[in-house]
Coordinates of C-alpha atoms and ligand atoms in Angstrom, one line a residue:
M7 CA 16.5 53.7 -3.5
N8 CA 15.5 51.7 -0.6
E9 CA 15.7 53.8 2.5
R10 CA 15.2 51.1 4.9
D11 CA 18.1 49.5 6.9
T12 CA 18.8 46.7 4.4
L13 CA 20.4 48.9 1.8
R14 CA 22.1 52.2 2.4
I15 CA 24.4 54.5 0.5
D16 CA 27.0 55.9 2.9
G17 CA 28.5 59.4 2.7
S18 CA 31.1 58.5 0.1
G19 CA 28.5 56.8 -2.2
R20 CA 29.2 53.2 -1.3
L21 CA 26.4 50.7 -1.1
T22 CA 26.0 48.7 2.1
I23 CA 23.8 45.8 2.9
G24 CA 23.0 45.0 6.5
G25 CA 25.8 47.4 7.4
A26 CA 28.4 45.6 5.3
D27 CA 30.2 47.4 2.5
C28 CA 29.3 45.6 -0.8
V29 CA 32.8 46.1 -2.4
A30 CA 34.4 44.6 0.7
L31 CA 31.9 41.6 0.6
A32 CA 32.9 41.1 -3.1
R33 CA 36.6 41.1 -2.1
Q34 CA 36.1 38.8 0.8
F35 CA 33.8 36.2 -0.8
G36 CA 34.3 36.7 -4.6
T37 CA 31.6 37.3 -7.2
P38 CA 29.0 36.4 -8.2
L39 CA 27.7 36.4 -4.7
Y40 CA 24.2 36.3 -3.3
C41 CA 24.0 38.4 -0.1
L42 CA 21.0 38.4 2.3
D43 CA 20.2 40.8 5.1
E44 CA 19.2 38.7 8.1
D45 CA 17.3 41.5 9.9
H46 CA 15.2 42.2 6.8
I47 CA 14.1 38.5 6.7
R48 CA 13.4 38.4 10.4
N49 CA 11.5 41.7 10.3
M50 CA 9.2 40.5 7.6
M51 CA 8.5 37.2 9.3
R52 CA 7.7 39.1 12.6
A53 CA 5.5 41.5 10.8
Y54 CA 3.3 38.7 9.4
R55 CA 3.4 36.6 12.6
D56 CA 2.5 39.5 14.9
T57 CA -0.2 40.8 12.7
L58 CA -1.9 37.4 12.4
A59 CA -1.6 36.8 16.2
R60 CA -2.9 40.3 17.1
E61 CA -5.6 40.8 14.6
Y62 CA -7.2 37.4 14.1
E63 CA -9.1 35.7 16.8
G64 CA -9.5 32.4 14.9
G65 CA -5.8 31.5 15.4
G66 CA -3.5 30.3 12.6
I67 CA 0.0 30.3 11.4
V68 CA 2.3 32.1 8.9
L69 CA 4.4 29.8 6.7
Y70 CA 7.5 30.7 4.9
A71 CA 7.1 29.5 1.3
S72 CA 10.6 27.9 1.2
K73 CA 10.6 27.6 -2.6
A74 CA 11.6 31.3 -2.7
L75 CA 15.0 30.4 -1.2
C76 CA 15.6 27.0 0.3
C77 CA 18.6 26.2 2.4
K78 CA 19.0 25.0 6.0
A79 CA 19.6 28.5 7.4
M80 CA 16.3 29.8 6.2
Y81 CA 14.5 27.0 8.1
L82 CA 16.4 27.9 11.3
I83 CA 15.5 31.5 11.0
A84 CA 11.8 30.6 10.4
R85 CA 11.9 28.3 13.4
A86 CA 13.5 31.0 15.6
E87 CA 10.8 33.4 14.5
G88 CA 8.0 31.0 15.4
I89 CA 6.6 30.5 12.0
G90 CA 6.0 27.3 9.9
A91 CA 7.1 26.6 6.3
D92 CA 5.7 25.1 3.2
V93 CA 7.7 22.6 1.1
V94 CA 6.9 21.3 -2.4
S95 CA 9.3 18.5 -3.0
G96 CA 11.2 15.7 -1.3
G97 CA 14.3 17.9 -1.5
E98 CA 12.8 20.8 0.3
L99 CA 11.4 18.4 2.9
Y100 CA 14.8 16.8 3.4
T101 CA 16.5 20.2 3.8
A102 CA 13.9 21.2 6.4
A103 CA 14.4 17.9 8.3
E104 CA 18.2 18.3 8.1
A105 CA 17.8 21.8 9.7
G106 CA 15.8 20.2 12.5
F107 CA 12.6 22.0 11.5
P108 CA 9.6 20.6 13.3
A109 CA 7.7 18.5 10.8
E110 CA 4.4 19.3 12.3
L111 CA 4.8 22.9 11.2
L112 CA 5.4 21.8 7.6
Y113 CA 2.7 22.0 4.8
F114 CA 3.5 19.8 1.9
H115 CA 2.4 21.2 -1.5
G116 CA 2.8 19.9 -5.0
N117 CA 0.5 18.8 -7.9
N118 CA 2.3 15.5 -8.4
K119 CA 3.9 14.3 -5.2
T120 CA 5.5 10.9 -6.0
P121 CA 4.7 7.8 -4.0
E122 CA 8.2 8.1 -2.5
E123 CA 7.7 11.7 -1.5
I124 CA 4.4 10.8 0.1
G125 CA 6.0 8.0 2.1
Q126 CA 8.9 10.2 3.2
A127 CA 6.6 13.0 4.4
L128 CA 4.4 10.5 6.3
D129 CA 7.5 8.9 7.9
R130 CA 8.7 12.3 9.0
R131 CA 5.2 13.2 10.4
V132 CA 4.7 16.2 8.2
G133 CA 1.8 18.2 9.7
T134 CA -0.3 18.9 6.7
F135 CA -0.6 17.7 3.1
V136 CA -2.2 20.0 0.6
I137 CA -3.9 17.6 -1.8
D138 CA -3.9 18.5 -5.4
S139 CA -5.0 15.4 -7.3
E140 CA -7.3 12.4 -6.9
L141 CA -4.4 10.1 -7.4
E142 CA -2.5 11.8 -4.5
A143 CA -5.6 11.3 -2.3
E144 CA -5.7 7.6 -3.2
R145 CA -2.0 7.1 -2.6
L146 CA -2.0 9.1 0.6
E147 CA -5.0 7.2 2.0
E148 CA -3.3 3.9 1.2
Q149 CA 0.1 4.8 2.6
A150 CA -1.4 6.3 5.8
A151 CA -3.6 3.2 6.3
R152 CA -0.5 1.0 6.0
R153 CA 1.2 3.0 8.7
H154 CA -2.0 3.1 10.9
M155 CA -2.0 6.9 10.8
T156 CA -4.5 9.6 10.2
Q157 CA -3.1 12.4 8.1
K158 CA -4.3 16.0 8.3
V159 CA -5.0 17.4 4.8
L160 CA -6.3 20.5 3.0
L161 CA -7.7 20.5 -0.5
R162 CA -6.2 22.9 -3.0
I163 CA -9.0 24.6 -4.7
N164 CA -9.1 27.1 -7.6
P165 CA -11.6 29.8 -6.7
G166 CA -11.6 31.3 -10.2
V167 CA -9.6 34.4 -9.4
E168 CA -6.5 35.0 -11.4
A169 CA -4.2 37.6 -10.2
H170 CA -1.7 39.4 -12.3
T171 CA 0.9 41.7 -10.9
H172 CA -1.2 44.8 -11.0
A173 CA -4.7 43.5 -11.6
Y174 CA -6.9 40.5 -11.1
I175 CA -9.5 38.9 -13.2
Q176 CA -12.3 36.6 -12.3
T177 CA -12.4 33.7 -14.6
A178 CA -15.3 31.2 -15.1
K179 CA -13.0 28.9 -17.0
T180 CA -10.2 27.1 -15.3
D181 CA -7.0 26.6 -17.1
S182 CA -4.4 25.8 -14.5
K183 CA -2.6 22.6 -13.4
F184 CA -3.2 23.6 -9.8
G185 CA -6.3 23.2 -7.7
F186 CA -9.8 21.8 -8.1
S187 CA -12.2 24.2 -9.7
V188 CA -14.9 25.6 -7.5
Q189 CA -17.0 26.6 -10.6
D190 CA -17.3 23.3 -12.3
G191 CA -18.0 21.3 -9.2
T192 CA -14.8 19.2 -9.1
A193 CA -13.8 20.9 -5.8
A194 CA -17.0 19.9 -4.0
R195 CA -16.8 16.4 -5.4
M196 CA -13.2 16.1 -4.0
I197 CA -14.3 17.4 -0.6
G198 CA -16.8 14.5 -0.6
L199 CA -14.2 12.0 -1.6
L200 CA -11.7 13.2 1.0
L201 CA -14.4 13.0 3.8
S202 CA -14.9 9.4 2.9
K203 CA -11.2 8.4 3.5
P204 CA -10.8 7.0 6.9
H205 CA -7.1 7.8 7.2
L206 CA -7.3 11.4 6.0
H207 CA -8.6 14.2 8.2
L208 CA -9.8 17.0 6.0
A209 CA -9.2 20.2 7.9
G210 CA -10.1 22.7 5.1
V211 CA -9.0 24.2 1.8
H212 CA -6.1 26.0 0.3
C213 CA -5.8 28.5 -2.5
H214 CA -2.9 30.5 -4.0
I215 CA -4.0 32.9 -6.7
G216 CA -0.6 34.0 -8.0
S217 CA 2.7 35.7 -7.2
Q218 CA 4.0 39.3 -7.3
I219 CA 0.5 40.7 -6.7
F220 CA 0.0 44.3 -5.8
E221 CA -3.8 44.4 -6.1
K222 CA -5.0 43.9 -2.5
Q223 CA -8.6 43.4 -3.8
S224 CA -7.6 40.2 -5.5
F225 CA -6.8 38.5 -2.1
A226 CA -10.1 39.7 -0.7
V227 CA -12.1 38.4 -3.6
A228 CA -10.3 35.0 -3.4
A229 CA -11.0 34.8 0.4
E230 CA -14.6 35.6 -0.2
K231 CA -14.9 32.9 -3.0
C232 CA -13.3 30.3 -0.7
L233 CA -15.6 31.2 2.1
A234 CA -18.7 31.0 -0.2
F235 CA -17.4 27.6 -1.3
L236 CA -17.0 26.5 2.4
A237 CA -20.5 27.7 3.1
E238 CA -21.8 25.6 0.2
C239 CA -19.8 22.6 1.5
R240 CA -21.4 23.0 4.9
R241 CA -24.9 23.1 3.3
T242 CA -24.5 20.3 0.9
L243 CA -22.0 18.0 2.7
G244 CA -22.3 19.0 6.3
F245 CA -18.5 19.7 6.2
E246 CA -17.3 22.5 8.5
A247 CA -13.8 23.7 7.7
E248 CA -11.4 24.3 10.6
E249 CA -8.7 25.8 8.4
L250 CA -8.3 28.2 5.5
N251 CA -5.0 28.6 3.8
L252 CA -4.8 31.6 1.4
G253 CA -1.3 31.1 0.0
G254 CA 1.3 33.7 -0.7
G255 CA 1.7 36.3 -3.4
F256 CA 2.4 39.8 -1.9
G257 CA 4.3 41.8 -4.5
I258 CA 7.8 43.4 -3.9
W259 CA 9.8 46.2 -5.3
Y260 CA 12.2 45.4 -8.2
S261 CA 12.4 48.5 -10.2
D262 CA 10.7 51.9 -11.0
G263 CA 7.0 51.2 -11.4
D264 CA 6.8 48.8 -8.4
K265 CA 5.6 50.0 -5.1
M266 CA 8.4 50.2 -2.4
R267 CA 6.9 49.3 0.9
D268 CA 8.2 48.6 4.4
A269 CA 7.2 45.7 6.7
A270 CA 4.3 47.7 8.2
A271 CA 2.8 48.0 4.7
Y272 CA 2.9 44.2 4.3
A273 CA 1.3 43.9 7.7
D274 CA -1.5 46.2 6.4
D275 CA -2.0 43.8 3.4
L276 CA -2.4 40.9 5.8
R277 CA -4.8 43.0 8.0
A278 CA -6.9 43.7 4.9
L279 CA -7.0 40.0 4.1
I280 CA -7.9 39.2 7.7
S281 CA -10.8 41.6 7.6
A282 CA -12.0 40.1 4.3
V283 CA -12.0 36.7 6.0
K284 CA -13.9 38.0 9.1
K285 CA -16.4 39.7 6.9
G286 CA -16.9 36.6 4.7
C287 CA -17.4 34.4 7.8
A288 CA -19.9 36.8 9.3
A289 CA -21.8 37.0 6.0
H290 CA -22.0 33.2 5.6
G291 CA -22.5 32.5 9.3
L292 CA -19.2 30.5 9.4
R293 CA -17.0 30.0 12.4
L294 CA -13.7 31.7 12.0
P295 CA -11.3 29.0 10.6
R296 CA -7.7 28.8 11.5
L297 CA -6.0 31.1 9.0
V298 CA -2.8 30.2 7.2
V299 CA -0.8 32.4 4.8
E300 CA 2.4 31.5 2.9
P301 CA 4.5 34.4 1.9
G302 CA 7.8 33.7 0.2
R303 CA 9.0 36.5 -2.1
S304 CA 8.0 39.3 0.3
I305 CA 10.1 37.7 3.1
V306 CA 13.4 37.2 1.3
G307 CA 13.1 39.1 -2.1
E308 CA 14.2 42.5 -1.0
A309 CA 16.5 41.1 1.6
G310 CA 18.8 39.9 -1.1
I311 CA 21.2 41.4 -3.7
T312 CA 23.6 39.8 -6.1
L313 CA 27.1 41.2 -6.5
Y314 CA 29.0 40.9 -9.8
T315 CA 32.2 42.0 -11.3
A316 CA 31.8 43.9 -14.5
G317 CA 33.6 42.5 -17.5
A318 CA 33.6 43.3 -21.2
V319 CA 31.5 46.1 -22.7
K320 CA 30.2 45.7 -26.2
E321 CA 28.9 48.8 -27.8
I322 CA 26.7 48.4 -30.9
P323 CA 26.2 52.0 -32.2
G324 CA 22.5 52.8 -32.6
V325 CA 21.5 49.5 -31.1
R326 CA 22.5 49.0 -27.5
T327 CA 25.5 48.5 -25.2
Y328 CA 26.0 45.2 -23.6
L329 CA 27.8 45.0 -20.3
A330 CA 28.9 41.5 -19.4
V331 CA 29.0 40.3 -15.8
D332 CA 30.4 37.1 -14.2
G333 CA 26.9 35.7 -13.6
G334 CA 23.9 35.2 -15.8
M335 CA 20.9 33.0 -16.3
F336 CA 22.5 30.1 -14.3
E337 CA 22.2 32.2 -11.1
N338 CA 19.3 34.4 -12.1
P339 CA 17.0 33.0 -14.8
R340 CA 14.2 35.4 -14.2
Y341 CA 14.8 37.7 -17.2
A342 CA 15.2 34.8 -19.5
L343 CA 12.0 33.2 -18.1
Y344 CA 9.8 36.2 -17.4
Q345 CA 11.5 39.3 -18.8
A346 CA 11.7 40.3 -15.2
K347 CA 13.0 43.8 -14.4
Y348 CA 15.7 44.6 -12.0
T349 CA 17.7 47.6 -10.7
A350 CA 21.5 47.7 -10.8
L351 CA 23.9 50.0 -9.0
V352 CA 27.7 50.4 -9.1
A353 CA 28.6 49.4 -5.6
D354 CA 31.2 52.1 -4.8
R355 CA 29.4 54.9 -6.8
A356 CA 25.8 54.1 -5.9
A357 CA 24.8 57.8 -5.7
E358 CA 26.2 58.7 -9.0
P359 CA 23.5 59.6 -11.5
P360 CA 23.0 57.2 -14.4
T361 CA 24.3 58.5 -17.7
R362 CA 23.5 55.6 -20.0
L363 CA 21.5 52.4 -20.5
Y364 CA 23.2 49.0 -20.4
A365 CA 21.9 45.6 -21.2
L366 CA 23.4 43.5 -18.4
A367 CA 24.6 40.3 -20.1
G368 CA 25.4 37.0 -18.5
K369 CA 28.2 34.6 -19.5
C370 CA 26.1 31.8 -20.8
C371 CA 26.1 30.7 -24.5
E372 CA 22.6 32.0 -25.1
S373 CA 21.5 35.3 -26.6
G374 CA 18.7 35.6 -24.1
D375 CA 21.0 35.3 -21.2
L376 CA 20.5 38.7 -19.7
I377 CA 19.9 40.0 -16.2
G378 CA 18.1 43.0 -17.7
V379 CA 17.9 45.4 -20.6
D380 CA 17.9 49.2 -20.5
M381 CA 19.4 49.4 -17.1
P382 CA 20.3 53.0 -16.2
L383 CA 23.9 53.2 -14.8
P384 CA 26.8 55.6 -14.7
E385 CA 29.7 54.7 -17.0
V386 CA 30.9 51.2 -15.9
H387 CA 34.5 50.0 -16.2
P388 CA 35.8 46.4 -16.2
G389 CA 36.4 45.4 -12.6
D390 CA 33.6 47.5 -11.1
I391 CA 31.4 45.7 -8.6
L392 CA 27.8 45.8 -9.6
A393 CA 24.9 45.1 -7.3
V394 CA 21.6 43.9 -8.6
L395 CA 18.8 44.4 -6.1
S396 CA 15.8 42.4 -4.9
T397 CA 17.3 39.0 -5.9
G398 CA 16.7 37.2 -2.6
A399 CA 13.7 35.3 -3.9
Y400 CA 13.6 32.8 -6.8
N401 CA 17.3 33.4 -7.8
Y402 CA 19.4 30.9 -5.8
S403 CA 16.4 28.6 -5.6
M404 CA 16.1 28.6 -9.4
A405 CA 19.8 28.4 -10.2
S406 CA 21.3 25.8 -12.5
H407 CA 24.6 24.5 -13.7
Y408 CA 24.0 25.6 -17.3
N409 CA 27.3 25.7 -19.2
R410 CA 28.8 24.1 -16.1
N411 CA 28.9 27.3 -14.2
L412 CA 29.2 27.1 -10.5
I413 CA 26.1 28.2 -8.5
P414 CA 27.3 31.1 -6.4
P415 CA 27.5 30.9 -2.6
V416 CA 25.0 32.7 -0.3
V417 CA 26.1 34.9 2.6
L418 CA 24.0 36.1 5.4
V419 CA 24.8 39.6 6.7
K420 CA 24.1 40.9 10.2
N421 CA 25.5 43.9 11.9
G422 CA 28.0 44.5 9.1
A423 CA 29.5 40.9 9.2
A424 CA 28.7 38.1 6.8
D425 CA 28.8 34.3 7.0
Y426 CA 28.3 31.7 4.4
I427 CA 24.9 29.9 4.6
V428 CA 25.6 28.1 1.3
R429 CA 29.3 27.5 0.7
P430 CA 31.0 28.0 -2.7
E431 CA 30.9 25.1 -5.2
T432 CA 34.0 23.7 -6.7
Y433 CA 34.7 22.2 -10.1
E434 CA 35.1 18.9 -8.3
D435 CA 31.5 19.2 -7.1
L436 CA 30.5 19.5 -10.7
V437 CA 32.0 16.2 -11.7
R438 CA 31.2 14.3 -8.5
R439 CA 28.3 12.4 -10.0
D440 CA 29.7 11.9 -13.4
V441 CA 30.4 8.2 -14.1
L442 CA 32.4 6.5 -16.9
P443 CA 31.0 3.1 -17.7
E444 CA 33.7 0.5 -18.5
R445 CA 32.9 0.5 -22.2
L446 CA 33.8 4.2 -22.6
R447 CA 37.2 3.9 -21.1
Ligands
LLP19 N1 2.1 29.1 -1.8 C1 2.1 28.4 -3.0 C2 1.2 27.3 -3.1 C3 2.8 28.8 -4.0 O1 2.8 28.2 -5.2 C4 3.7 30.0 -3.9 C5 4.5 30.4 -5.0 C6 3.7 30.6 -2.7 C7 3.0 30.2 -1.6 C8 4.6 31.8 -2.4 O2 4.3 32.9 -3.2 P1 5.1 34.3 -3.0 O3 4.7 34.9 -1.7 O4 6.5 34.0 -3.1 O5 4.6 35.1 -4.2 N2 9.4 31.6 -10.0 C9 8.5 32.7 -10.0 C10 7.5 32.6 -8.8 C11 6.8 31.3 -8.7 C12 5.9 31.3 -7.5 C13 5.4 29.9 -7.2 N3 4.5 29.8 -6.1 C14 9.2 34.0 -10.1 O6 10.4 34.0 -10.0 O7 8.6 35.0 -10.2

């Protein structure tokens, strides 16, 4: 169990988040319900922000990777904590703008930004584009020229380091839709191309080697490869990078087998990355670039839980026992997509030792609609409130209306009290955009 302040089990075995009783939250707001602990989010943002400011003389910025959980409140929190954000679509950009987030602190990612999205981002004066195709470079140059603007850009490169959750491999071959390969020379060619564009200001490079990474070494290797590439660019093209963006990816705790770490441990990871950058710069005789990191999952993941009401139990002797909840892949598709592992607790008996394994089933018409298999729990009865932990990242942001289920609301908890940051949907919301052409009537 998480012994930090986010989740606690009180003396009578009840689970609390941010000081609020989970059963009471379920009663007040209904289930399924996404709950987020505000202090956890802020602590993580501060840990990254302060570490970068304290330990790195070259300057830089922490960005919240808003794909992890995108809604207006998250941009307000990021702004209040003095960090930037990355966005990957017109929709995320619009949400940030609606929240009043300063556009100059936004980095715009995406491997296929549409001409419309490029125009919107320019009109809003987004600080930095991260270029990920030649077509984008051409379109951006043309649109910036039309507006008499010079746009700051980074080039997304693929340094040939592939990180998996607990390991990394260095690959000579590049099979990814993201980034220009350093190894095969396309990255260097793109640097040359971007330098030739009068309305683009090339500030440096970006790389993101993967997500849910525990292997610190992989970040250091990626940093070193980027710096070696920048040293080569200086030699061959006379290009000196001002900025290096090393992406996100720090792994979080979901279940037994994952490391459980506090904000100080994540700060240590960033410190290790910073020292790799300094070492690499010294080795290659490079000036320290402005350093940018983009954590998403590690900021909101463990800050969040999802509350469900237990429903039907289906016991198949000798096979498994399914326990149905009132959510499913429409609000957490990560088991269906990645066989992701989660931990579940009964909210008012959180200290009770598990006695059996349940497959937590959703309510969608799909056999693979599970939240998890083999989840150890005490005997669960219909009506019990279940909490699934570490659902703050890539749950709400990946939710859908499959089977016309309503996407659950999100509440933000602070000092034991909760407020909606995403209000509940209604069935009317579901049919709002449906249209009946005359001939069908
Ligand atoms: N920067 C870039 C360019 C990214 O593509 C990502 C994540 C991040 C930053 C943030 O990485 P994080 O710190 O959150 O690991 N849906 C998947 C995760 C996809 C991650 C996509 N990119 C999941 O649920 O596991």
